[in-house]
PDB file of C-alpha atoms in Angstrom:
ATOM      1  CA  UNK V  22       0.000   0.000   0.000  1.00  0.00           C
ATOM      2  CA  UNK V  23       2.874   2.363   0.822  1.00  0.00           C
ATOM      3  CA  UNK V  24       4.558   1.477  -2.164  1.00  0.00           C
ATOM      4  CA  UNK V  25       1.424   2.345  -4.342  1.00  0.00           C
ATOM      5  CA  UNK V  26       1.339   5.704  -2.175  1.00  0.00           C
ATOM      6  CA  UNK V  27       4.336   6.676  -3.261  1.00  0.00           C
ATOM      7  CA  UNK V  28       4.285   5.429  -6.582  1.00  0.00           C
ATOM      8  CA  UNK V  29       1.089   8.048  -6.966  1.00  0.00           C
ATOM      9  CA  UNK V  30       2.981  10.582  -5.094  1.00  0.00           C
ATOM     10  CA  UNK V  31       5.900  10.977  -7.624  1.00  0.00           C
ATOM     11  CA  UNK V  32       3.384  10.013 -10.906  1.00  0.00           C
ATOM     12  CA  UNK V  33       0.285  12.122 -10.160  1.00  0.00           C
ATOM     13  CA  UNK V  34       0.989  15.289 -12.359  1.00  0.00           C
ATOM     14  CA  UNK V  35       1.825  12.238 -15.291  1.00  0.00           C
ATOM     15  CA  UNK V  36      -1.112  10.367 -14.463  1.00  0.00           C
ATOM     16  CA  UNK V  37      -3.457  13.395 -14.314  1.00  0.00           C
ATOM     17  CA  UNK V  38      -1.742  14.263 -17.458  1.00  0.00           C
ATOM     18  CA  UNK V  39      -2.908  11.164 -19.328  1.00  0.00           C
ATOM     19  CA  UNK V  40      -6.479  11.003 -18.064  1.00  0.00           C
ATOM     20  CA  UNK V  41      -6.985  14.762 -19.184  1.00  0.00           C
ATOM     21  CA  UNK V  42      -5.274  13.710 -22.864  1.00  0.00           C
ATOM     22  CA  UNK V  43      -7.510  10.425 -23.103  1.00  0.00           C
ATOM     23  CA  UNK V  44     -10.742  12.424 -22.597  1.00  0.00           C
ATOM     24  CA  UNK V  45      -9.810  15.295 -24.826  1.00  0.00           C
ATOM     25  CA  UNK V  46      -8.832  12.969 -27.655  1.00  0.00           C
ATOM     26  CA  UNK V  47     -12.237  11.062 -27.122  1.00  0.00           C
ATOM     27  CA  UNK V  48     -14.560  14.212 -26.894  1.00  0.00           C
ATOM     28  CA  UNK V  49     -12.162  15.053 -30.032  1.00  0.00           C
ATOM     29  CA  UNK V  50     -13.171  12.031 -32.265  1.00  0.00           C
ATOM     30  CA  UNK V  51     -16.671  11.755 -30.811  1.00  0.00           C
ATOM     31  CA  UNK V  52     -17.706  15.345 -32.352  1.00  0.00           C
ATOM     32  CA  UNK V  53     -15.542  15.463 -35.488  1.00  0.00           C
ATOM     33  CA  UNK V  54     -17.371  13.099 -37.958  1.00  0.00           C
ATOM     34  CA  UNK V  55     -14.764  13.213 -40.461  1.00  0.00           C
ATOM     35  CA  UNK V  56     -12.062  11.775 -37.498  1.00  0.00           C
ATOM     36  CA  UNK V  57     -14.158   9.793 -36.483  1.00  0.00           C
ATOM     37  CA  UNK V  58     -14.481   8.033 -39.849  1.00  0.00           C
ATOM     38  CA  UNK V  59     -11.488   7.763 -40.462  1.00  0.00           C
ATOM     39  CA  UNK V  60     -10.613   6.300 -37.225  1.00  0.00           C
ATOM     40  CA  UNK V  61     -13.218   3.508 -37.835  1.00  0.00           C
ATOM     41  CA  UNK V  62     -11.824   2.857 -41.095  1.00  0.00           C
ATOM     42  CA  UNK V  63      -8.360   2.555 -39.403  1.00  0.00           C
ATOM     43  CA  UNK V  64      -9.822   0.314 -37.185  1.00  0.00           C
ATOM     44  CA  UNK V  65     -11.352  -1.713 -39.471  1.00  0.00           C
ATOM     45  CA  UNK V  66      -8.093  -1.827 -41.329  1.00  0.00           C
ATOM     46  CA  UNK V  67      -6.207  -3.402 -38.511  1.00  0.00           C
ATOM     47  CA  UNK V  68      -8.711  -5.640 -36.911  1.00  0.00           C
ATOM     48  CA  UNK V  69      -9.212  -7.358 -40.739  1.00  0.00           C
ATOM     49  CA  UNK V  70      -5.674  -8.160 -40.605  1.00  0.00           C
ATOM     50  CA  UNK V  71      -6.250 -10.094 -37.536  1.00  0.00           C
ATOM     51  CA  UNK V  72      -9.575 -11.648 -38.444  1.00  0.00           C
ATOM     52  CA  UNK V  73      -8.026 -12.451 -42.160  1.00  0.00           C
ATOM     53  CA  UNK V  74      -4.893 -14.288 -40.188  1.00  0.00           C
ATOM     54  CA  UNK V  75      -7.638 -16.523 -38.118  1.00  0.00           C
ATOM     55  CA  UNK V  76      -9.304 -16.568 -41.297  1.00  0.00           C
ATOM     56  CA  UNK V  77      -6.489 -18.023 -43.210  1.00  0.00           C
ATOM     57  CA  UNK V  78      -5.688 -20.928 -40.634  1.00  0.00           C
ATOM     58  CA  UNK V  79      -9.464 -22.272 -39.824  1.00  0.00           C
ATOM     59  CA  UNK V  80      -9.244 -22.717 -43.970  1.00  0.00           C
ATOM     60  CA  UNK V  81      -6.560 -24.531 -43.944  1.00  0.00           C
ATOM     61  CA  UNK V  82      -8.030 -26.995 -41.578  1.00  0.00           C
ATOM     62  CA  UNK V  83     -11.291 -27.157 -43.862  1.00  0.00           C
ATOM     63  CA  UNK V  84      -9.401 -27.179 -47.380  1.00  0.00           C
ATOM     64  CA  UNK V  85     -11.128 -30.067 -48.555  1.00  0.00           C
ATOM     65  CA  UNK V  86     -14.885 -28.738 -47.773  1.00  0.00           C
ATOM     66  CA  UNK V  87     -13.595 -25.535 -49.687  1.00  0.00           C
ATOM     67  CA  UNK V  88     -12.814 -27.107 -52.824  1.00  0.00           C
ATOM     68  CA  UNK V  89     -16.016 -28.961 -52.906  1.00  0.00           C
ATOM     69  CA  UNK V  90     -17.109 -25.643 -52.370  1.00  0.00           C
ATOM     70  CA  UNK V  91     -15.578 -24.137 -55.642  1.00  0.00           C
ATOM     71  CA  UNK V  92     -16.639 -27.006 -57.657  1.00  0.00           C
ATOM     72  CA  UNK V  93     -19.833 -26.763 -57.076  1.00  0.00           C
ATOM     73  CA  UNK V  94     -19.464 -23.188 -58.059  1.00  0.00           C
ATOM     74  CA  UNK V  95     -18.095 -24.123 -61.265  1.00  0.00           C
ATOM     75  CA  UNK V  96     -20.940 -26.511 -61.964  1.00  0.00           C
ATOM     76  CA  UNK V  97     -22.898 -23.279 -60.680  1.00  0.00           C
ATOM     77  CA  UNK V  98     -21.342 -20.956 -63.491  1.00  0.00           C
ATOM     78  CA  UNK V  99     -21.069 -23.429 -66.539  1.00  0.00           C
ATOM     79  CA  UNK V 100     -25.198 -23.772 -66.237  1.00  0.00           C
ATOM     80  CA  UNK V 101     -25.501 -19.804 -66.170  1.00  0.00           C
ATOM     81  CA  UNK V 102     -22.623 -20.001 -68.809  1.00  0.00           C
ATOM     82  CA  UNK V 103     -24.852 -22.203 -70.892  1.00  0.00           C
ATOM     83  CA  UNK V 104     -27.892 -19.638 -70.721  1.00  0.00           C
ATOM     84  CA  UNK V 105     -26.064 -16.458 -70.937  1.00  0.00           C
ATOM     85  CA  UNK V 106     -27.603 -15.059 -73.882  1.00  0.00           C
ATOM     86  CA  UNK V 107     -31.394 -15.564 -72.276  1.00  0.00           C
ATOM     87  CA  UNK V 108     -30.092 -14.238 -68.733  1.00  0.00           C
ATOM     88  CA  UNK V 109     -28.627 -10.778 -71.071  1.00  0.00           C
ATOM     89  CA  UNK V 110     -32.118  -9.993 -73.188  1.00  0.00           C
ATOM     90  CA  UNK V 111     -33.901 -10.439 -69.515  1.00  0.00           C
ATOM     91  CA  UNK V 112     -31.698  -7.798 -67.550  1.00  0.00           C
ATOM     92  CA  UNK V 113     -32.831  -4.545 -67.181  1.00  0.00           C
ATOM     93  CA  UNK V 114     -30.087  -2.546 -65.676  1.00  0.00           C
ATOM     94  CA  UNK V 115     -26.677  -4.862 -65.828  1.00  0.00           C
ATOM     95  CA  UNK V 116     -24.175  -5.582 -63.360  1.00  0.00           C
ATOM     96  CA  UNK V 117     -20.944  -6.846 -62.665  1.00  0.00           C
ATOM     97  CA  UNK V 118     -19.803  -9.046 -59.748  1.00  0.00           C
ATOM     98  CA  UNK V 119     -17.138  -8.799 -57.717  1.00  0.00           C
ATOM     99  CA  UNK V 120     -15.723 -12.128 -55.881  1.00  0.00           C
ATOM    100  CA  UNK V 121     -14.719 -11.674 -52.636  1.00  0.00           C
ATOM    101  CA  UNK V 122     -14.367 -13.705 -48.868  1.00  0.00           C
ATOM    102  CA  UNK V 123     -15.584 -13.725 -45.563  1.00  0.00           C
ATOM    103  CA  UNK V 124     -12.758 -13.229 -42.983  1.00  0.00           C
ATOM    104  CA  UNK V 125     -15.343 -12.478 -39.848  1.00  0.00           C
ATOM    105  CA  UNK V 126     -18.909 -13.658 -39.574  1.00  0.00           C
ATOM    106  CA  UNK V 127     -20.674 -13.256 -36.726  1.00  0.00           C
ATOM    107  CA  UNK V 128     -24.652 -14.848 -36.372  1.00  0.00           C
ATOM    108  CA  UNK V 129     -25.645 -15.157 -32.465  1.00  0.00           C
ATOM    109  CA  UNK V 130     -26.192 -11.422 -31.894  1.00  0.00           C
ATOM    110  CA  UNK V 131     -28.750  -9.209 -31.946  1.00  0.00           C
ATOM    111  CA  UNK V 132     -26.940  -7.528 -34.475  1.00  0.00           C
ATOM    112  CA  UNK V 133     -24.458  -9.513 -36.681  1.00  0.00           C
ATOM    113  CA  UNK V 134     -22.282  -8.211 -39.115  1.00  0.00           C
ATOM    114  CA  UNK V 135     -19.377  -9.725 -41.688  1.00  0.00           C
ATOM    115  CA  UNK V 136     -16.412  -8.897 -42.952  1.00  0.00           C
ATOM    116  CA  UNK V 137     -15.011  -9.387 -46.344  1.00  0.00           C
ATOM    117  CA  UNK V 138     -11.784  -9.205 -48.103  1.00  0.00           C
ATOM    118  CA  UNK V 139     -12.531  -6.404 -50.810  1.00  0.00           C
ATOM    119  CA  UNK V 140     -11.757  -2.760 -49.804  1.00  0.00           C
ATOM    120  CA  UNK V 141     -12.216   0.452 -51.623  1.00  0.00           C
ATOM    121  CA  UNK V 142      -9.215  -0.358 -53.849  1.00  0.00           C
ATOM    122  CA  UNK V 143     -10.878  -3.244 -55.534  1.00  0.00           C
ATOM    123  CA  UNK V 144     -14.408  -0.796 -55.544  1.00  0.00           C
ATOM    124  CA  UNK V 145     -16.314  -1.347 -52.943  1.00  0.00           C
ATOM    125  CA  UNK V 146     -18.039   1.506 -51.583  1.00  0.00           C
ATOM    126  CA  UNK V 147     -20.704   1.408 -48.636  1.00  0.00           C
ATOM    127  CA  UNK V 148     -24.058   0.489 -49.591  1.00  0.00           C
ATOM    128  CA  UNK V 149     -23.489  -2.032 -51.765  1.00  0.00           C
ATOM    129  CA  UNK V 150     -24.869  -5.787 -51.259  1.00  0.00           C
ATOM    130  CA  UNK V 151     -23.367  -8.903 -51.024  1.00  0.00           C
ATOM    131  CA  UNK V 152     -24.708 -12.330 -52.331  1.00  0.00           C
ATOM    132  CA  UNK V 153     -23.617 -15.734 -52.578  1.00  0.00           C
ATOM    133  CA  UNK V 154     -24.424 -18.565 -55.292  1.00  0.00           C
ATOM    134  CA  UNK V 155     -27.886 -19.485 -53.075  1.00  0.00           C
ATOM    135  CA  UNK V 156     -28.718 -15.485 -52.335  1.00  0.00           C
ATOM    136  CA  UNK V 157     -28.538 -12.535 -50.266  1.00  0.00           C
ATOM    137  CA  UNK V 158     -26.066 -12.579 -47.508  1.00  0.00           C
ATOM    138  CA  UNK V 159     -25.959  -8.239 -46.414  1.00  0.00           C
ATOM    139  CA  UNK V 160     -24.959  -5.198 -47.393  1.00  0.00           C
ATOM    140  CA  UNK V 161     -21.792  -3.126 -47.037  1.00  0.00           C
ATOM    141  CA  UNK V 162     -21.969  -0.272 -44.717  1.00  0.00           C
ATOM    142  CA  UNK V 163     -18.058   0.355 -44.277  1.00  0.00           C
ATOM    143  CA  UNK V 164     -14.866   0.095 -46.114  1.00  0.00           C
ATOM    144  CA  UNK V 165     -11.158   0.803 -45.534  1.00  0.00           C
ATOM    145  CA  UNK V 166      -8.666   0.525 -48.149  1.00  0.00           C
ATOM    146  CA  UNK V 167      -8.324  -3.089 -48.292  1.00  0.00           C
ATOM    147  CA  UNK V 168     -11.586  -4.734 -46.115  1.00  0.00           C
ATOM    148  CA  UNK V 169     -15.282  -4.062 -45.879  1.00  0.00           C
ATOM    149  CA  UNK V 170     -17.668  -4.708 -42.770  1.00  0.00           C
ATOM    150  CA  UNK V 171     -21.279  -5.150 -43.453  1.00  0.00           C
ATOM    151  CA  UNK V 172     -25.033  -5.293 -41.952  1.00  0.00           C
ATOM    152  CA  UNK V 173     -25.709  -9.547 -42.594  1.00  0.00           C
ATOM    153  CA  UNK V 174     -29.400 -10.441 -43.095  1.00  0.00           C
ATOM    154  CA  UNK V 175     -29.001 -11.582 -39.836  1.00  0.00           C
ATOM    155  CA  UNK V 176     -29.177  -7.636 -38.280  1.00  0.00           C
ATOM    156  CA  UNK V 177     -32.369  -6.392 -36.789  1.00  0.00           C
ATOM    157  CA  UNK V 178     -31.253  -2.836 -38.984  1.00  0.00           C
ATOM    158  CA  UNK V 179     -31.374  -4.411 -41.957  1.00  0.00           C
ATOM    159  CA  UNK V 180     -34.179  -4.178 -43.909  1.00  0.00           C
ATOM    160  CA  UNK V 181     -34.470  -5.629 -47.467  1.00  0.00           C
ATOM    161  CA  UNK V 182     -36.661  -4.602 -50.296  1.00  0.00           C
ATOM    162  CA  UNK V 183     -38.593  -7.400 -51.927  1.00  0.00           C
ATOM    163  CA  UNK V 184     -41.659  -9.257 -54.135  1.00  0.00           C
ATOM    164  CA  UNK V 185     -43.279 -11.385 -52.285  1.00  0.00           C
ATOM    165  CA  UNK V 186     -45.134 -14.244 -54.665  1.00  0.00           C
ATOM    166  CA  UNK V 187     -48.893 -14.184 -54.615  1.00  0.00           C
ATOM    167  CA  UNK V 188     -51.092 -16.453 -56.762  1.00  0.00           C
ATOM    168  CA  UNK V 189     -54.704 -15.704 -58.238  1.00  0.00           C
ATOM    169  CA  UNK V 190     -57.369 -17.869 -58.750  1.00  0.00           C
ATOM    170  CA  UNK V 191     -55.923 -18.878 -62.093  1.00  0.00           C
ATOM    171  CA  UNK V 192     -52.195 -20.081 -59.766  1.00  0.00           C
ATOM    172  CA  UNK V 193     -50.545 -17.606 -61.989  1.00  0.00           C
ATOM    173  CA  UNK V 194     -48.331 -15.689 -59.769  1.00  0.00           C
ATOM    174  CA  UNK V 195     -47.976 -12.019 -59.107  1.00  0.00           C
ATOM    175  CA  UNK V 196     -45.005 -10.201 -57.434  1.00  0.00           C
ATOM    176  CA  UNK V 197     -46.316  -7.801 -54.644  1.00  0.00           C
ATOM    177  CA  UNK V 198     -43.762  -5.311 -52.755  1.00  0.00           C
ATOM    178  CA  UNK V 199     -42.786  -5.738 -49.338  1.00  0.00           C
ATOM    179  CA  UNK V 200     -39.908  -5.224 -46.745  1.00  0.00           C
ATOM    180  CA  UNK V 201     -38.039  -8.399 -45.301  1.00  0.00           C
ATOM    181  CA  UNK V 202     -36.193  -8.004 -41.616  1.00  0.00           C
ATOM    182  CA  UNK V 203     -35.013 -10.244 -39.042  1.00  0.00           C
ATOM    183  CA  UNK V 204     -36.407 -10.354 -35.143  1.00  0.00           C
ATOM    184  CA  UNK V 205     -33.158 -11.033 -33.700  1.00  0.00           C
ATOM    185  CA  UNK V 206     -34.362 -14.920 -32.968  1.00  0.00           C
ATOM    186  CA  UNK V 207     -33.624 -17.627 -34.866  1.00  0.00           C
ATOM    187  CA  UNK V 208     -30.377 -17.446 -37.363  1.00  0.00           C
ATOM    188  CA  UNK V 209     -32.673 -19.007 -40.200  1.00  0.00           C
ATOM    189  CA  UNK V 210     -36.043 -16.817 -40.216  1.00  0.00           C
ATOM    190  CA  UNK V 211     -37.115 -13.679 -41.246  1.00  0.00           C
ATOM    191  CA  UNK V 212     -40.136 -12.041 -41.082  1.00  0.00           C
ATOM    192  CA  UNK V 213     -42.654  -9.084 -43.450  1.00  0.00           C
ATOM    193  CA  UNK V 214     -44.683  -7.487 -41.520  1.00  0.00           C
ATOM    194  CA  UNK V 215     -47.977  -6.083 -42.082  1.00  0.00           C
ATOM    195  CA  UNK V 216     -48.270  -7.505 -45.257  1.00  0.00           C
ATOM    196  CA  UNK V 217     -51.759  -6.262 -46.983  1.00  0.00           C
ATOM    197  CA  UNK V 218     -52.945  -9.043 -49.549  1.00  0.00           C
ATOM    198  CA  UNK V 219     -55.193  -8.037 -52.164  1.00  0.00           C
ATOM    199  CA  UNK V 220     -58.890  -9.866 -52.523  1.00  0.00           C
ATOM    200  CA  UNK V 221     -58.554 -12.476 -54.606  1.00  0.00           C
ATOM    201  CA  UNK V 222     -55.058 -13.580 -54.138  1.00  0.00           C
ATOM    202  CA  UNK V 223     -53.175 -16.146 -52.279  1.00  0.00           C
ATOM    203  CA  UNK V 224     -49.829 -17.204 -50.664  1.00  0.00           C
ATOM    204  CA  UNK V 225     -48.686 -20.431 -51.038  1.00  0.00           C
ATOM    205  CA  UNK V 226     -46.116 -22.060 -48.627  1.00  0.00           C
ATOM    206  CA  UNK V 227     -43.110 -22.804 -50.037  1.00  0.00           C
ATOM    207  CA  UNK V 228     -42.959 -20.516 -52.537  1.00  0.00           C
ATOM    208  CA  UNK V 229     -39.630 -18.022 -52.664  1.00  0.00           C
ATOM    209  CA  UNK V 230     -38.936 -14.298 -51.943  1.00  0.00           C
ATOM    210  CA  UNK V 231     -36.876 -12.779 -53.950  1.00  0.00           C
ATOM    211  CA  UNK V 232     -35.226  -9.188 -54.027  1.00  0.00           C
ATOM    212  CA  UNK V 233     -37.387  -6.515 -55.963  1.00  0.00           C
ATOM    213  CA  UNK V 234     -34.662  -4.525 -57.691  1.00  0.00           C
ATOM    214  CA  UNK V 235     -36.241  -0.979 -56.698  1.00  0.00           C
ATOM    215  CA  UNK V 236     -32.881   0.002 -55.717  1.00  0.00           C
ATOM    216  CA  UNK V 237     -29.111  -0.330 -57.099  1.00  0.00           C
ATOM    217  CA  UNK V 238     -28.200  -2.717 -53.913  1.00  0.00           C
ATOM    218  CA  UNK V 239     -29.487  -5.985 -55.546  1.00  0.00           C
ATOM    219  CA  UNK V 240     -30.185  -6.930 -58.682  1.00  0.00           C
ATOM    220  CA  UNK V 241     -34.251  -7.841 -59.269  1.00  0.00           C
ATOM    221  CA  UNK V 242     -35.198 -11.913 -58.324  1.00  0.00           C
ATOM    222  CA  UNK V 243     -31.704 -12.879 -56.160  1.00  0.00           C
ATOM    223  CA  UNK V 244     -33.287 -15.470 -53.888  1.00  0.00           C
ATOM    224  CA  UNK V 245     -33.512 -14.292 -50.300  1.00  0.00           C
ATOM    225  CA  UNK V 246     -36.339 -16.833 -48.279  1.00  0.00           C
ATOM    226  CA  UNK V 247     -38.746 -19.268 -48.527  1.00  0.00           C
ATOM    227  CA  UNK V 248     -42.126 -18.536 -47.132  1.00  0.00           C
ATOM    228  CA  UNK V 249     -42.753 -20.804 -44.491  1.00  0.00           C
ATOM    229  CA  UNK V 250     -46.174 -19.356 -42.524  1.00  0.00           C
ATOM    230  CA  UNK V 251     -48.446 -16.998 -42.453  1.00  0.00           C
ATOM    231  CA  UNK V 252     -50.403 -15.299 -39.691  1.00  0.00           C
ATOM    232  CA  UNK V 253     -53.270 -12.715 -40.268  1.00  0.00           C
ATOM    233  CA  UNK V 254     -54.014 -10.112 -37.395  1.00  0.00           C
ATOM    234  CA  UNK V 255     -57.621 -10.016 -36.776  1.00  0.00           C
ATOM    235  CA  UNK V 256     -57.816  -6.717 -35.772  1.00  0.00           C
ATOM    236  CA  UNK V 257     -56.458  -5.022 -38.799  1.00  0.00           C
ATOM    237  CA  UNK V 258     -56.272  -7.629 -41.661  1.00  0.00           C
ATOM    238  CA  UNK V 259     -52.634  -7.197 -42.119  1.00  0.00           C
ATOM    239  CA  UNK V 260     -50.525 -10.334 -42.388  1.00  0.00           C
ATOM    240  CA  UNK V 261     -47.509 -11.541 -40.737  1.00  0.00           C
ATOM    241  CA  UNK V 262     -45.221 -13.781 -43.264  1.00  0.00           C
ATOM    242  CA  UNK V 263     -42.776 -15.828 -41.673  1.00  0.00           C
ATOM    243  CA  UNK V 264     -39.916 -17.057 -44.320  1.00  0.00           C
ATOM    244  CA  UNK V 265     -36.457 -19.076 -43.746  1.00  0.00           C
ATOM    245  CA  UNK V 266     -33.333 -17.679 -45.480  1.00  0.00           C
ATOM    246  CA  UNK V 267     -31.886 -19.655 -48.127  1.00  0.00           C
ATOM    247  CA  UNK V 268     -28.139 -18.766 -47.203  1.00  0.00           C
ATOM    248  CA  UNK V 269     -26.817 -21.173 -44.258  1.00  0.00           C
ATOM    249  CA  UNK V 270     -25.311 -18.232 -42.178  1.00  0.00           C
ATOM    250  CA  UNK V 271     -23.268 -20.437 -40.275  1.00  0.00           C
ATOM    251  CA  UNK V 272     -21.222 -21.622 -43.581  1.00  0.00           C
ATOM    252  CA  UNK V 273     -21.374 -19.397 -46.239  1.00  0.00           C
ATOM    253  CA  UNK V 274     -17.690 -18.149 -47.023  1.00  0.00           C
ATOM    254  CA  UNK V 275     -17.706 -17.549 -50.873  1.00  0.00           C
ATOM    255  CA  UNK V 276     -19.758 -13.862 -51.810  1.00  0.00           C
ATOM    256  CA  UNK V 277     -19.860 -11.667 -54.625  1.00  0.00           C
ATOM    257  CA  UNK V 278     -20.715  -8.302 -54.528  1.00  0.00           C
ATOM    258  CA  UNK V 279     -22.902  -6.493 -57.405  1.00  0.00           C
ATOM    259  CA  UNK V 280     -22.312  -3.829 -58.961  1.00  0.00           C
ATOM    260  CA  UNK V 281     -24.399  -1.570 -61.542  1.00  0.00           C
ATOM    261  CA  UNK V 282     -22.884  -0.804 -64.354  1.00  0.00           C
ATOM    262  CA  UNK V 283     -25.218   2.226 -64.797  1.00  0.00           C
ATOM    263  CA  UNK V 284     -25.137   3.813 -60.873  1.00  0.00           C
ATOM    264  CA  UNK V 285     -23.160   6.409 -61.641  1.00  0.00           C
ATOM    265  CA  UNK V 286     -25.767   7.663 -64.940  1.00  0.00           C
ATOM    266  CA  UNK V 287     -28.822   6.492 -62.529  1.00  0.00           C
ATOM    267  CA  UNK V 288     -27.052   8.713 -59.527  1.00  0.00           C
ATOM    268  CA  UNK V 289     -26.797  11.580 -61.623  1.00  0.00           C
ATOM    269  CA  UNK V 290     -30.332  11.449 -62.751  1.00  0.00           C
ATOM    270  CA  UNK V 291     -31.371  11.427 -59.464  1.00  0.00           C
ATOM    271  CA  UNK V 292     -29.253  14.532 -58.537  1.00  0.00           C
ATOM    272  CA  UNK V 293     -30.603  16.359 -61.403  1.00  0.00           C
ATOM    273  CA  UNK V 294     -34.018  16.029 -60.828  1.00  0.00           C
ATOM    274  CA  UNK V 295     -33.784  16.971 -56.910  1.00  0.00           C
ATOM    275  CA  UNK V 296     -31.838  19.884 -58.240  1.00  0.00           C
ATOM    276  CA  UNK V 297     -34.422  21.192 -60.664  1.00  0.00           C
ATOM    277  CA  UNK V 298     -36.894  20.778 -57.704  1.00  0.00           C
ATOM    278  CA  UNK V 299     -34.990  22.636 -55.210  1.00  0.00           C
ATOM    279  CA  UNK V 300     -34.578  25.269 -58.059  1.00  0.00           C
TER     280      UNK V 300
END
C-alpha cells in the first residue's frame, strides 16, 4: 500500500496528465465526424488483418470442404454459362460481380455483421450488397482501403426490399412489394410485416422471396427466403409472413458483390431532378 502511495505521489501530475489527454482525444473524435471516420476505417483496417490471419488458418483446416465448395461453383457458373444469352435480353439494368471472402462472420447477436476481403481499392463503396451462389447474404456499410464490414441479413437494422409471390385464382403468380427483416431470434427466419394481400389472391407455402430490384443494392429476383407461414391479425387484416433464409449463415464463405454498371448515370439522374426541384 505504501509502495502504491508513493508510486502516486511521484506520478500524479503524469497520471493526471494522461487522463486529461484520453478524454480530450475522445470528446475530439466523438464530435468530429470526419475523425471519427477515419478512425473507424483505421480500425477496421487493422482488426481485418487479424480476423483475415484466423481466417487463413481455420481454412486450412477445412481445405477439402472448400474445394467442394468451388466445384460446385463451377458446376454453378457453366449452367448460367450455358444460358447467358437468355439471362442478357432479360436484364434490365446490368451488373458486374465482384468475388470476394468472408474473414469475420458473426450470427448469435442481436446484431451480426461480416467482414469481407474487398476494400475500396478493388471498388467497394458502402451500400453495396453482397450475395452468394444461393442469395442474399448483407450489405456493405463500411470500407477501408483493403476490407469491408457489413449489416448480414441476420441484423435487426437491416431491412431488405422485396416481391413477395402471390397467386390468383388462375395459380398464376404475381409479385407484390414488401420489406423483409429479421427479429433477432432464430439465425434461419425472417419475417414481413404487415403484409396487406389483395382480394382475390393467395400465398402459397413454399414458394420463394426474392429481391425486388427498386434500388441499385441488388439486382431484381436474387433469392432471399422461402415462405414458411403466415399469420393474419384479426384486428387489422394485415398479415404476418414468416420465411427461412436460403443462405446457411453459419457456412457461407464464398460472396460476390454487385455492382451496376449504370449507378453512376442512374445517380446523376437522381441529382438532377432533386436539383431542378430545389430550383
Amino acid at each position: 500500500m505504501k509502495k502504491l502511495i508513493r508510486f502516486l505521489k511521484v506520478y500524479h501530475f503524469l497520471l493526471m496528465f494522461l487522463v486529461a489527454e484520453t478524454i480530450c482525444l475522445f470528446l475530439f473524435f466523438s464530435n468530429n465526424k470526419f475523425q471519427k471516420n477515419a478512425i473507424s476505417e483505421k480500425s477496421l483496417e487493422y482488426s481485418s488483418k487479424v480476423y483475415k490471419k484466423i481466417d487463413d488458418f481455420e481454412r486450412y483446416m477445412q481445405l477439402d470442404e472448400e474445394i467442394k465448395i468451388l466445384h460446385k461453383e463451377n458446376a454453378n457458373l457453366r449452367s448460367l454459362n450455358s444460358n447467358i444469352d437468355t439471362l442478357i435480353d432479360n436484364i434490365s439494368v446490368p451488373y458486374k460481380y465482384i468475388e470476394a471472402k468472408i474473414i469475420k462472420n458473426t450470427v448469435f447477436n442481436t446484431d451480426n455483421y461480416l467482414i469481407i476481403n474487398k476494400g475500396k481499392k478493388h471498388g467497394i463503396t458502402p451500400g453495396m450488397g453482397i450475395v452468394t451462389d444461393s442469395g442474399v447474404i448483407g450489405k456493405v456499410i463500411l470500407s477501408s482501403e483493403n476490407y469491408s464490414k457489413a449489416l448480414s441479413i441476420l441484423n435487426t437494422r437491416n431491412s431488405i426490399s422485396i416481391n413477395i409471390p402471390c397467386r390468383n385464382k388462375n395459380n398464376n403468380i404475381i409479385m407484390f412489394k414488401g420489406d423483409l427483416t429479421w427479429k433477432g431470434t432464430n439465425h434461419m427466419n425472417g419475417v414481413v410485416e404487415k403484409f396487406k394481400l389483395s382480394e382475390g389472391y393467395t400465398i402459397n407455402i413454399g414458394d420463394v422471396i426474392k429481391t425486388s430490384g427498386n434500388s441499385l443494392v441488388f439486382p431484381e429476383n436474387i433469392p432471399l427466403a422461402r415462405i414458411e407461414s403466415t399469420y393474419q391479425n384479426q384486428e387489422d387484416g394485415l398479415l404476418m409472413i414468416n420465411a427461412i433464409f436460403i443462405n446457411n449463415m453459419l457456412s457461407s464463405r464464398n460472396v460476390y458483390i454487385p455492382v451496376s454498371l449504370h449507378k453512376n448515370e442512374l445517380d446523376s439522374l437522381d441529382y438532377l431532378a432533386t436539383d431542378s426541384l430545389i430550383r
